[in-house]
XYZ file of C-alpha atoms in Angstrom:
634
model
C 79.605 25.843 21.622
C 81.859 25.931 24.385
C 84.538 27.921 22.840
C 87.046 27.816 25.557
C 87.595 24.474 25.737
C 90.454 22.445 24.068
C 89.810 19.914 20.986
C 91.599 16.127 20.443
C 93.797 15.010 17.422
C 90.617 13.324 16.755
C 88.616 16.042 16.630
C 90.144 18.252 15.026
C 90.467 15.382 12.021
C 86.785 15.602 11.870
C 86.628 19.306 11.376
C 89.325 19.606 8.553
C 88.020 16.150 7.055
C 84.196 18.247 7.083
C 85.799 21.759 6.489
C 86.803 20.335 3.126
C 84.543 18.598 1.609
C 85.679 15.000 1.904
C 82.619 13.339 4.823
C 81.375 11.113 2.315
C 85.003 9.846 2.225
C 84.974 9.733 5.955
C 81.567 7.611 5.790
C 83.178 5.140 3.350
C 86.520 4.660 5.602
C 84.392 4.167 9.007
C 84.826 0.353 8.879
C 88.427 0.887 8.972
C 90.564 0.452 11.693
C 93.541 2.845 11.830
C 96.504 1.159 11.600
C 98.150 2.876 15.215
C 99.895 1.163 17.835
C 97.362 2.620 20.379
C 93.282 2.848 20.409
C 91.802 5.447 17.897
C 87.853 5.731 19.176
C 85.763 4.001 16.807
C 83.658 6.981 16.213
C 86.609 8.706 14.677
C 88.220 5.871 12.440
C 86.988 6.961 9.433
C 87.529 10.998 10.292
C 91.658 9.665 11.041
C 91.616 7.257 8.154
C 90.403 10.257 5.872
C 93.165 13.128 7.845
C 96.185 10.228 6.682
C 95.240 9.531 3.679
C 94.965 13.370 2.695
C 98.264 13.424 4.241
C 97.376 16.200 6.857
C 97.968 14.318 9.886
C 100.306 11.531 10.571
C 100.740 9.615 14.014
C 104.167 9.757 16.484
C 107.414 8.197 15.466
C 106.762 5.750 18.182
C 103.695 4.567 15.756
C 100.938 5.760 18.344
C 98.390 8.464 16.736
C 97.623 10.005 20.453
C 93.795 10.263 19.407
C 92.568 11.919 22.736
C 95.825 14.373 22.859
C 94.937 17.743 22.920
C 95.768 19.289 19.188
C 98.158 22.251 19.669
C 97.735 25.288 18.019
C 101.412 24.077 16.035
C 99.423 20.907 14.815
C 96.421 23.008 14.005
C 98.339 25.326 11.751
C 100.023 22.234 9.879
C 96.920 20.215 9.194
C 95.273 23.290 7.933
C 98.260 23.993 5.763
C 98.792 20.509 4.290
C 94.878 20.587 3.733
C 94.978 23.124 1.781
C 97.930 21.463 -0.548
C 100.754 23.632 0.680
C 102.697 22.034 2.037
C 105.555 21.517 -0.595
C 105.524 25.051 -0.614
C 106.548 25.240 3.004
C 110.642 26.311 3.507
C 112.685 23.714 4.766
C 113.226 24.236 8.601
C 113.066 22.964 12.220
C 109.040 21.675 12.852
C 106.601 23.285 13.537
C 107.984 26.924 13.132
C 108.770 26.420 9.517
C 104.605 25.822 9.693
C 103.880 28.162 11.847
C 105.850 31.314 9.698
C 104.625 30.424 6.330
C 100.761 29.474 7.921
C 101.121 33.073 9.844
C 102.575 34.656 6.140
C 99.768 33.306 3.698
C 96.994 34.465 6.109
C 95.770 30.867 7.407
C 95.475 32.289 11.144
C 93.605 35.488 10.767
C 93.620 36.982 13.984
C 94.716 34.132 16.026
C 97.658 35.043 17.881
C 100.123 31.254 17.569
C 102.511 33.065 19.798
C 102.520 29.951 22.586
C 102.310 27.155 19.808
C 102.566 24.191 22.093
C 99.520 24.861 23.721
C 96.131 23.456 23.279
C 94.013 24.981 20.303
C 90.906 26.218 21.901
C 87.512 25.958 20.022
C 86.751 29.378 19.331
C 90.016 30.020 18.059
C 89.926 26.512 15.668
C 86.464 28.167 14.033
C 88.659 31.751 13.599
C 91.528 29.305 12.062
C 89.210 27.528 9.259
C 87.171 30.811 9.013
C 91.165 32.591 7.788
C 91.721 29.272 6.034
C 88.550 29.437 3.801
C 90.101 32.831 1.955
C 93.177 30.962 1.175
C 93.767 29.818 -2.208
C 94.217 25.619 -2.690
C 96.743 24.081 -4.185
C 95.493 20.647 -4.047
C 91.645 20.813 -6.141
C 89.820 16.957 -4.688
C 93.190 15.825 -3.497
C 95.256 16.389 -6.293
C 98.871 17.253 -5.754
C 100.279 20.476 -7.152
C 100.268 20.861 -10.995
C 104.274 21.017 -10.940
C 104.871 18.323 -9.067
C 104.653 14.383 -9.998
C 101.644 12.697 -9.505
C 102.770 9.464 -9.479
C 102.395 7.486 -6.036
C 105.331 8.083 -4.108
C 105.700 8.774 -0.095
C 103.424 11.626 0.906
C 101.704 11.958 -2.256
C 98.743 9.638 -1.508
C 95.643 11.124 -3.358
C 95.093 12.038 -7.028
C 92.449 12.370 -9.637
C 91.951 11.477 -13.106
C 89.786 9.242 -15.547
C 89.489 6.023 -14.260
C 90.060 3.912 -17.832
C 90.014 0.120 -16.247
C 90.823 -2.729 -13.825
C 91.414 -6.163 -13.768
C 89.868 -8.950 -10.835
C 92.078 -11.770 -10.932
C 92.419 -14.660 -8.303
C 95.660 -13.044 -7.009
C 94.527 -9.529 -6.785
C 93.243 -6.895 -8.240
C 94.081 -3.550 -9.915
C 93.252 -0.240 -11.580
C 94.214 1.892 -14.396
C 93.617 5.676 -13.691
C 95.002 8.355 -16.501
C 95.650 11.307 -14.404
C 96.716 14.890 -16.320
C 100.403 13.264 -16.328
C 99.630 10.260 -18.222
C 98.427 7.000 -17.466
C 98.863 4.990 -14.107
C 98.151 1.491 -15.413
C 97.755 -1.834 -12.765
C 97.779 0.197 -9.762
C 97.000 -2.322 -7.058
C 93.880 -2.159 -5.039
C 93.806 -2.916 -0.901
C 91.396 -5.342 0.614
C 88.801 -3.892 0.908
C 88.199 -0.787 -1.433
C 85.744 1.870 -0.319
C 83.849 3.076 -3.385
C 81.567 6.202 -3.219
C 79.404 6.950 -6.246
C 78.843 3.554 -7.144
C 78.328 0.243 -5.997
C 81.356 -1.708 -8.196
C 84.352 -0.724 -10.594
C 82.247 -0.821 -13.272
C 80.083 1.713 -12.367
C 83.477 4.335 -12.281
C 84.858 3.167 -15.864
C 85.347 6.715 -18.034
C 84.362 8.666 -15.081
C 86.727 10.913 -12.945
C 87.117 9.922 -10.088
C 89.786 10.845 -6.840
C 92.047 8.074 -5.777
C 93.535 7.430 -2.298
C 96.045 5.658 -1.734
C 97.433 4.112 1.944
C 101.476 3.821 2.594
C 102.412 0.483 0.019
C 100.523 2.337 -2.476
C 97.623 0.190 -2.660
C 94.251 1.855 -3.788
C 92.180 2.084 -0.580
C 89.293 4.518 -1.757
C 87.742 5.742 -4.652
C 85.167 8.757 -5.041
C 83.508 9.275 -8.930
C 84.141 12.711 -9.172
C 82.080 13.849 -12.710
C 79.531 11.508 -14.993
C 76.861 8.714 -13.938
C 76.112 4.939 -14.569
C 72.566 3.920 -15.959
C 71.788 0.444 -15.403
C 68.876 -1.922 -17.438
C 68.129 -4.664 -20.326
C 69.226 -3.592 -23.777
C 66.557 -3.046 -26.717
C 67.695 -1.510 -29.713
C 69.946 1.179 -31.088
C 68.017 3.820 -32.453
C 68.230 7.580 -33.907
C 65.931 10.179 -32.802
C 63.929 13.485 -35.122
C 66.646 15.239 -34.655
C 69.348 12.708 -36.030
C 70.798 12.108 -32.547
C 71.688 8.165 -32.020
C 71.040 6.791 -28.435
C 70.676 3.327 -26.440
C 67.337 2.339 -25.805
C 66.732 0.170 -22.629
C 63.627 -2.333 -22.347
C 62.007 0.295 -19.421
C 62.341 3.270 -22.232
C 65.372 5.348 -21.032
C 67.337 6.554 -23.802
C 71.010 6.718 -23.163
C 72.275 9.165 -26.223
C 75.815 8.392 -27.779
C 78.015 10.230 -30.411
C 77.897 8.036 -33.387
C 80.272 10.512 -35.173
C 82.925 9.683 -32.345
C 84.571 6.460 -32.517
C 82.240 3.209 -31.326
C 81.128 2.655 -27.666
C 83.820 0.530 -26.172
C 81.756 -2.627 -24.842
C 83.173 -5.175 -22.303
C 80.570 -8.079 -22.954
C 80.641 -10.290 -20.304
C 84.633 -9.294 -18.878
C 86.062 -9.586 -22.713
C 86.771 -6.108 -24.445
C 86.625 -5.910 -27.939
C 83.012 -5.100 -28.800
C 80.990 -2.033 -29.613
C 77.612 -1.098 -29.084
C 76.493 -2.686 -32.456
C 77.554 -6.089 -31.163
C 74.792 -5.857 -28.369
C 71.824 -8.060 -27.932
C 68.080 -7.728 -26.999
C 68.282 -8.641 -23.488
C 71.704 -8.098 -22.420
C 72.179 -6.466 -19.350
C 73.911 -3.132 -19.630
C 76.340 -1.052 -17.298
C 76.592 1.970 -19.419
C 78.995 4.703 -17.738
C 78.012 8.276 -18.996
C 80.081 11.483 -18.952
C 79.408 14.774 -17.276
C 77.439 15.660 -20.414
C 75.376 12.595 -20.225
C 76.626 10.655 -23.048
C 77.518 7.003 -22.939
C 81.283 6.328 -22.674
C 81.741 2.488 -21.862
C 79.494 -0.301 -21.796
C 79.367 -3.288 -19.702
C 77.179 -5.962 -21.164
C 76.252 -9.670 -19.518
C 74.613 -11.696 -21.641
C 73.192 -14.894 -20.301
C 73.777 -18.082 -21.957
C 71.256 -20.097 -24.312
C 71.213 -23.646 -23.616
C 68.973 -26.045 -26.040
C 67.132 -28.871 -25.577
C 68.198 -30.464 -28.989
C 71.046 -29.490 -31.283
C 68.678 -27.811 -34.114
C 68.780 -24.647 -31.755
C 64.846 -25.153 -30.338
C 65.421 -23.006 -26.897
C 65.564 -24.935 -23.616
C 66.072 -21.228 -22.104
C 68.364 -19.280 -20.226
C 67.535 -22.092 -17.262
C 68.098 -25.118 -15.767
C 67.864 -26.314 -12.013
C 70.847 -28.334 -10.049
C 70.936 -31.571 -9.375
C 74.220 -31.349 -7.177
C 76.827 -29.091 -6.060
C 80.204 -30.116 -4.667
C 82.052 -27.531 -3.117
C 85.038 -25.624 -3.384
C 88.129 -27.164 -1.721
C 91.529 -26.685 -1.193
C 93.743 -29.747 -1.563
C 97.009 -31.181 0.371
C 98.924 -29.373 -2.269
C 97.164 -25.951 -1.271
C 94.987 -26.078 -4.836
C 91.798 -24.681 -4.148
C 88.989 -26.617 -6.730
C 86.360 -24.758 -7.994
C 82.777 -25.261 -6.928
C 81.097 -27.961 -9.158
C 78.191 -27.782 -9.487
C 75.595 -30.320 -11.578
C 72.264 -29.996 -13.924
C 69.427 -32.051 -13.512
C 68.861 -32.621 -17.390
C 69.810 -36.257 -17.914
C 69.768 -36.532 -21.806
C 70.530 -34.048 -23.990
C 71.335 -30.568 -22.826
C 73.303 -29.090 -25.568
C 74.751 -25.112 -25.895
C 76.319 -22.944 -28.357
C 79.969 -23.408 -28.371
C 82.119 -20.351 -29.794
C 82.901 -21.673 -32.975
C 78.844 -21.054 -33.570
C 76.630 -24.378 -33.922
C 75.716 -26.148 -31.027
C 77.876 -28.849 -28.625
C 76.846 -31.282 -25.999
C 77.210 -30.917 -22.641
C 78.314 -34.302 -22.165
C 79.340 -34.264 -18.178
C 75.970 -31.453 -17.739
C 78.365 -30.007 -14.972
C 79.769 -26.093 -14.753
C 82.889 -25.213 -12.749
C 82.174 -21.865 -11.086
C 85.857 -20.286 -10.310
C 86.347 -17.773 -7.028
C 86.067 -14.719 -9.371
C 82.198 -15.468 -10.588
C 79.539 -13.434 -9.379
C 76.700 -15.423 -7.422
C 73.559 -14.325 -6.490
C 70.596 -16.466 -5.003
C 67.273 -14.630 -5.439
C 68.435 -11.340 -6.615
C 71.274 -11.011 -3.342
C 74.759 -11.599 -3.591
C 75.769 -15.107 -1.900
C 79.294 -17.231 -2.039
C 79.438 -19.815 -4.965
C 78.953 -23.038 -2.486
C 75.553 -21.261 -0.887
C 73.872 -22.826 -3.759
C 71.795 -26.147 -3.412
C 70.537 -28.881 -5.246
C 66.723 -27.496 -6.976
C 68.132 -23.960 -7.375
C 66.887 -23.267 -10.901
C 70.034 -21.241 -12.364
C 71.217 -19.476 -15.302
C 74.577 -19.254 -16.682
C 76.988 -16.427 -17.864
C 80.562 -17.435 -18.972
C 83.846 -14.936 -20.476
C 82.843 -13.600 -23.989
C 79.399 -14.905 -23.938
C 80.692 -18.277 -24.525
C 79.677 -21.841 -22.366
C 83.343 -22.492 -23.176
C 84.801 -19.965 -21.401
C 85.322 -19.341 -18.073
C 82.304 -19.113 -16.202
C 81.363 -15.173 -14.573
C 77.990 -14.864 -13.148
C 75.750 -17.413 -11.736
C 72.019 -16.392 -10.714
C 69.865 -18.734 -9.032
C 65.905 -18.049 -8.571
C 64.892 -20.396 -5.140
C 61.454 -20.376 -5.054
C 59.297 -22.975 -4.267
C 55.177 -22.488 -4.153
C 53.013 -25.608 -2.552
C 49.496 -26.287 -3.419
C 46.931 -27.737 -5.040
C 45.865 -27.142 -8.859
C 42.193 -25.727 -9.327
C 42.069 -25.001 -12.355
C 44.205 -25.005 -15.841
C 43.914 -22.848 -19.361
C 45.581 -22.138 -22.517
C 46.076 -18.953 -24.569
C 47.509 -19.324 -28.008
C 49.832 -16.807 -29.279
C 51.363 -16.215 -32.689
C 54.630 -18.297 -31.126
C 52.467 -21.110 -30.094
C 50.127 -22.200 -27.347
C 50.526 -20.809 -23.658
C 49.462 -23.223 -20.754
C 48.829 -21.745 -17.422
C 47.617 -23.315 -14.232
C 46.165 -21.909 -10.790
C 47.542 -23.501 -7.878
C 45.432 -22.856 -4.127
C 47.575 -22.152 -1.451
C 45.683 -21.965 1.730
C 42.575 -19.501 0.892
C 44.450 -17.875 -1.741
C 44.967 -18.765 -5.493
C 46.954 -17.497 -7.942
C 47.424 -17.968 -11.600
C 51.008 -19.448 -12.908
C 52.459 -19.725 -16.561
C 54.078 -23.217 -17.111
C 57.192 -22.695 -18.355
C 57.122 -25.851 -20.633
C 60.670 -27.236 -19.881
C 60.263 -29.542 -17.201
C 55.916 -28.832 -16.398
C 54.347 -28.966 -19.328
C 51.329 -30.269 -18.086
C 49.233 -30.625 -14.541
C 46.140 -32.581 -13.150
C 43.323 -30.693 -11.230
C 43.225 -31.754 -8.356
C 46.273 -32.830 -7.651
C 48.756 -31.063 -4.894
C 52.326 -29.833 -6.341
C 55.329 -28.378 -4.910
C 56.788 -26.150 -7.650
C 60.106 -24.428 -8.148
C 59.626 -21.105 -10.146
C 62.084 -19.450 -12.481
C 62.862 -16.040 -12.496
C 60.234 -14.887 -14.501
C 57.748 -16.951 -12.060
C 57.189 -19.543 -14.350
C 56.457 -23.080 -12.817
C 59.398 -24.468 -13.927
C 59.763 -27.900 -12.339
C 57.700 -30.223 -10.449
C 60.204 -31.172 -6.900
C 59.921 -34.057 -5.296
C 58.034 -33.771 -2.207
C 60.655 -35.954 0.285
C 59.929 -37.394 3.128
C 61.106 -37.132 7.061
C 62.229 -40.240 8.513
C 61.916 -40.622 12.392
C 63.317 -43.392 14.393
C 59.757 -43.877 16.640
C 58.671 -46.354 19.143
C 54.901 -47.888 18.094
C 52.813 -47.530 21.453
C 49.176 -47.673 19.909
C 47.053 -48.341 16.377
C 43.595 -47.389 15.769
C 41.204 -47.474 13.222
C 38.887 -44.085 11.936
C 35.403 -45.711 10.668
C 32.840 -44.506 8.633
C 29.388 -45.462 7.289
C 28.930 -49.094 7.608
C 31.675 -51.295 8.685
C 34.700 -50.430 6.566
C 37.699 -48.147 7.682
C 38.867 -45.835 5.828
C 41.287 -44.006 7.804
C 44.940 -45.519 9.876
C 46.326 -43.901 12.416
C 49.367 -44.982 14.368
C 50.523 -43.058 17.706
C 54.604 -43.032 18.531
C 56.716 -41.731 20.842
C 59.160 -39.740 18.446
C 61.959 -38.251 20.775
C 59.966 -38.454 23.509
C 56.991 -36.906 22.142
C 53.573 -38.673 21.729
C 52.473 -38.188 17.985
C 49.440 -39.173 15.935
C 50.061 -40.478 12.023
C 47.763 -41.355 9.184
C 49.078 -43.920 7.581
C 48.360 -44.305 3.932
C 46.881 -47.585 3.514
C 45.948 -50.813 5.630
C 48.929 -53.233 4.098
C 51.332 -50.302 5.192
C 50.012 -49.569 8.147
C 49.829 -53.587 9.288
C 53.725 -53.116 8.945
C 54.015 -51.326 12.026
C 53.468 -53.044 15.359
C 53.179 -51.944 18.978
C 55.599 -51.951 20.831
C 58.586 -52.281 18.318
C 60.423 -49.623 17.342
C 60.225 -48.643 13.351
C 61.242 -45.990 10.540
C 58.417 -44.140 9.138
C 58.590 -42.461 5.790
C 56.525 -39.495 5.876
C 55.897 -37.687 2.661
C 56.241 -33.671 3.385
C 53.628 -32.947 0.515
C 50.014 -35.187 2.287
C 51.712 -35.794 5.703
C 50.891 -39.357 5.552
C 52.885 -41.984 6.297
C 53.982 -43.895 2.886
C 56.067 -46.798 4.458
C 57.171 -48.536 7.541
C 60.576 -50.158 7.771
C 61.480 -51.962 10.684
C 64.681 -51.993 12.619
C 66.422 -55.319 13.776
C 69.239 -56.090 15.963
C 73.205 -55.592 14.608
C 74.967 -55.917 18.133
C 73.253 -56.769 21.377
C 75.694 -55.324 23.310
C 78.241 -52.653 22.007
C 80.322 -50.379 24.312
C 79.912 -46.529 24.049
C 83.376 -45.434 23.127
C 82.299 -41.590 22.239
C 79.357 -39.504 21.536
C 79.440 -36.100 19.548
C 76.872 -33.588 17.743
C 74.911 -36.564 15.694
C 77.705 -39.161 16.070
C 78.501 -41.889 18.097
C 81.481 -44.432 18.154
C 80.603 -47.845 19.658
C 83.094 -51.269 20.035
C 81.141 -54.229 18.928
C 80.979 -57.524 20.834
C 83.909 -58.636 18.336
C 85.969 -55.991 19.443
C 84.618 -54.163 15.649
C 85.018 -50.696 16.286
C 81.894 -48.939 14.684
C 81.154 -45.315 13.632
C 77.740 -44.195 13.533
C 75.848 -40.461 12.537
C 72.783 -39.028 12.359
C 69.549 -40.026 12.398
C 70.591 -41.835 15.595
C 67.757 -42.275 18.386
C 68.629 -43.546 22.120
C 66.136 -44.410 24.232
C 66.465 -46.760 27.887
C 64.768 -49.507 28.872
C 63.261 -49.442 32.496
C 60.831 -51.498 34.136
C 58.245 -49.183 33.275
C 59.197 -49.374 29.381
C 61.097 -46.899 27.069
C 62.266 -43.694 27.706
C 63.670 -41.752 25.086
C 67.314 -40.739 26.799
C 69.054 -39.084 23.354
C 73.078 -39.361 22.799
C 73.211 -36.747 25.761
C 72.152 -39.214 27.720
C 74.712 -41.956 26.915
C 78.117 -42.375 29.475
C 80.809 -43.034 27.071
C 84.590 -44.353 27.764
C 86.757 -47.010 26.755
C 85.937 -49.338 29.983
C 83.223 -47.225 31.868
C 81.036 -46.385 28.583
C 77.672 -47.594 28.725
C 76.826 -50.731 26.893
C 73.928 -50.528 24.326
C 71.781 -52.624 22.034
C 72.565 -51.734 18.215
C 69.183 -52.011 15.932
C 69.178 -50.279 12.320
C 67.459 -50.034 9.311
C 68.426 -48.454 5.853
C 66.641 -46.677 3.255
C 68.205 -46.117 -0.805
C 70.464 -43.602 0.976
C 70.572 -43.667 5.076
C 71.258 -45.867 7.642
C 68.985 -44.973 10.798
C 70.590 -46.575 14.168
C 68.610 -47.316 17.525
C 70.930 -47.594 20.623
C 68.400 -49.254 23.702
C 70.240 -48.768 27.239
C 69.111 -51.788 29.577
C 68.498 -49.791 32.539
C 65.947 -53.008 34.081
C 66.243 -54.048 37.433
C 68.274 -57.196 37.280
C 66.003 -60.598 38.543
């Protein structure tokens, strides 16, 4: 225990930060940096974040805190005394005797004798202090401020309770509306970042008590739910029990009660206020904040958007996948543009518009703002993380595709294999198909979602994107990989009798000997030894589908400059040309090629190496071949 020796500033945060109650606080502010003019050990950033903000402690005028300074017993007797929420009831007076009298009157030092109050507070004596402290009576109940005095934030009144009744998330900030026992506080501003304990967003703290802290500009730093609960799931019905009791029922069977005698639930469906509980729909996702008693106070409702394949209102789902996404930018005039992002549906993807009915999505493109939530399989992600085959479903402000959009959730999830087998089921809603696709040794049974794979061929190998129920929900290309390779043998795989059946083509790919199949005889005649060619290798059978073969552009370019898949040459005209990835270099010696890579390459405007440009082009890419003559001259 060690009771003898002195304790830090530091330290003795800790123990009045633990001595009254507020750790979990502590936890929250640990990834916090104290905002000193000197080093505050990491371990105690939280314990000195929490000490401030309760307003016990408060650094040197020249702005340093003095972590590792011992606390004197004057310090000691103040922190305990502002801890306690006495310290407007302290006499005005010269510091620290003004503490030291009115700690020494109200009993918060026991038997400690603060006779010699600049000296270092020993341990022993610091347990004695909070021991004497514990029979005091608090003024301050969870950081509130005297009853007498005003609550609202204002210089050394940092921390308050009350009912947290809203907020607002807009692009230029954030706030909070707390109604404390003096009234309302309404668009208090919250700090970046806000620690929340009891929940994992504001939502979960609507109609709850909660404490507040606040830091010096009166920005909302932390927030602790103090009373009441949140229960989370998928809406089913409103119901009323034996006993006449009305409640929520969720799709897993909780039962979330409500006082139907009371005014309606407040609902906030999908960030628009204005609804009630009798407005909700089977499937909507609820937030539901309950009181201290249990009953359901506010509802938070997202409600994923319908989109239909025709415009008589036959469901297309709550999904479609993306075709493209071009990402968020900000412009020479500082404008940042939204993320755009693209669905794959080419005809007719139509939704229901807010003034009911049903409207084309003519462009089939969404704008997703800053403020939207995006997740990518279940996990929170940044709007321009998603990619082109995410299958994703849409919720937009009030529910509808009009409005703004607010949530995003994209299911990526591809499963490769071969069908073995297919079934249907028929239901009263019409006839199920499902299909087993082998993956390795194992098989396993998928429902086709009907959208985009409504039907498969034994047999056949697939690469499928699922949904989020795990549906097959679209059939995705298989692409191909493209290598620049240099052709250094052919051969022939024969069976029974005198007819191949197999083509096989070795390369040097990098400067690695491979070994293709190629997929026929007319493709594989396309490729010749000793000549450098594209191959386009589908990812799905690994053969090679087609050979395309490079010819010359510039026999003899100068390497201006090389980068990470880039290279800028100058052309025999003087043509200055810019070239990126897939790029291939390989030298030409006596002994034949050797693949060299841009690393390889000198480059400068007159001692660059000079290079022989060959390319070939796809649909999309342009693949370049720089050959360094590196033959002894004759």
């Amino acid at each position: 225990v060690k009771p003898d020796d002195p304790l830090t500033r530091a330290q003795f945060c800790k123990v009045v930060v633990e001595a009254f109650g507020n750790g979990s606080t502590a936890e929250g502010l640990m990834g916090l940096e104290p905002t000193f003019t000197d080093e505050v050990p990491t371990w105690a950033w939280g314990y000195v974040n929490t000490a401030v903000f309760m307003g016990v402690i408060n650094g040197y005028p020249d702005g340093t805190f003095g972590a590792n300074n011992p606390v004197t017993y004057a310090e000691a007797a103040t922190m305990l005394v502002r801890a306690a929420g006495h310290e407007k009831l302290v006499p005005e007076g010269v510091w620290p005797y003004n503490f030291v009298f009115y700690a020494v009157d109200n009993l918060f030092t026991g038997s400690v004798d603060l006779g010699f109050v600049n000296l270092p507070c020993i341990r022993g004596d610091m347990a004695r202090l909070l021991v004497a402290t514990m029979q005091v009576d608090q003024k301050r109940v969870a950081g509130d401020t005297v009853t007498d005095l005003d609550p609202v934030l204002t210089e050394g009144t940092n921390a308050f309770t009350g009912i947290l009744t809203g907020y607002s998330v807009t692009a230029s900030g954030a706030t909070v509306d707390i109604t404390t026992s003096a009234g309302p506080k309404t668009g208090l501003s919250l700090a970046d970042p806000v620690y929340l304990v009891g929940g994992s967003d504001y939502d979960d703290f609507v109609g709850n008590k909660v404490w507040a802290v606040a830091n010096a500009d009166d920005d909302i730093v932390f927030i602790q739910r103090v009373t009441g609960d949140v229960v989370t799931g998928v809406f089913k019905d409103l119901k009323t029990d034996d006993d006449d009791y009305t409640y929520i029922k969720l799709a897993d069977g909780t039962k979330v009660y409500y006082d139907a005698s009371e005014d309606d639930i407040p609902v906030v469906l999908n960030n628009v206020s204005g609804s009630v509980q009798t407005d909700l729909l089977a499937g909507d996702e609820l937030t539901i904040n309950v009181d201290k008693n249990g009953l359901a106070v506010r509802i938070y409702a997202l409600r994923w958007n319908f989109i239909h394949a025709d415009n008589t209102g036959t469901k297309h789902g709550y999904w479609d996948y993306v075709a493209d996404v071009d990402e968020s930018y900000v412009d020479e005039s500082e404008v940042e543009h939204d993320t755009v992002v693209t669905f794959v549906d080419p005809s007719s993807l139509y939704y229901e518009s807010s003034l009911g009915g049903y409207s084309l999505l003519s462009d089939h493109s969404i704008d997703i703002p800053k403020t939207a939530k995006v997740t990518i399989n279940g996990a929170l992600a940044d709007r321009d993380d998603l990619e082109a085959g995410d299958v994703i479903k849409v919720a937009t402000s009030g529910a509808a595709w009009d409005g703004a959009v607010i949530a995003v959730s994209a299911t990526r999830e591809v499963v490769e294999g071969a069908v073995t087998a297919t079934r249907s089921v028929t239901t009263p809603s019409g006839t199920v198909d499902y299909a087993t696709v082998k993956v390795d040794d194992e098989s396993t049974e998928y429902r086709l979602n009907g959208i985009y794979v409504s039907s498969v061929t034994i047999g056949s190998l697939y690469r499928f994107a699922l949904d989020e129920e795990g549906d097959l929900f679209f059939d995705v290309d298989f692409g191909s990989a493209n290598p620049i390779v240099l052709v250094t043998a052919k051969s022939v795989q024969e069976y029974s009798g005198s007819t191949p059946t197999d083509y096989f083509i070795t390369v040097d790919e990098e400067g690695v000997e491979k070994t293709y199949e190629v997929v026929d005889q007319a493709t594989w005649n396309l490729a010749s030894t000793g000549t450098f060619h594209v191959l386009v290798i589908n990812q799905g059978t690994g053969l090679v589908d087609d050979v395309l073969t490079l010819t010359q552009t510039d026999a003899a370019s100068l390497v201006l400059a090389t980068g990470s898949g880039t290279c800028t040459l100058e052309a025999s005209d003087t043509t200055t040309l810019f070239l990126e990835s897939p790029i291939a270099v390989y030298s030409e010696t006596d002994d034949g090629y050797v693949y060299i890579g841009l690393e390889g390459l000198k480059a400068g405007s007159t001692t660059g190496d000079t290079v022989e440009l060959l390319q070939a082009t796809d649909d999309t890419t342009v693949f370049s071949l720089l050959i360094r003559d590196d033959t002894t001259p004759e």
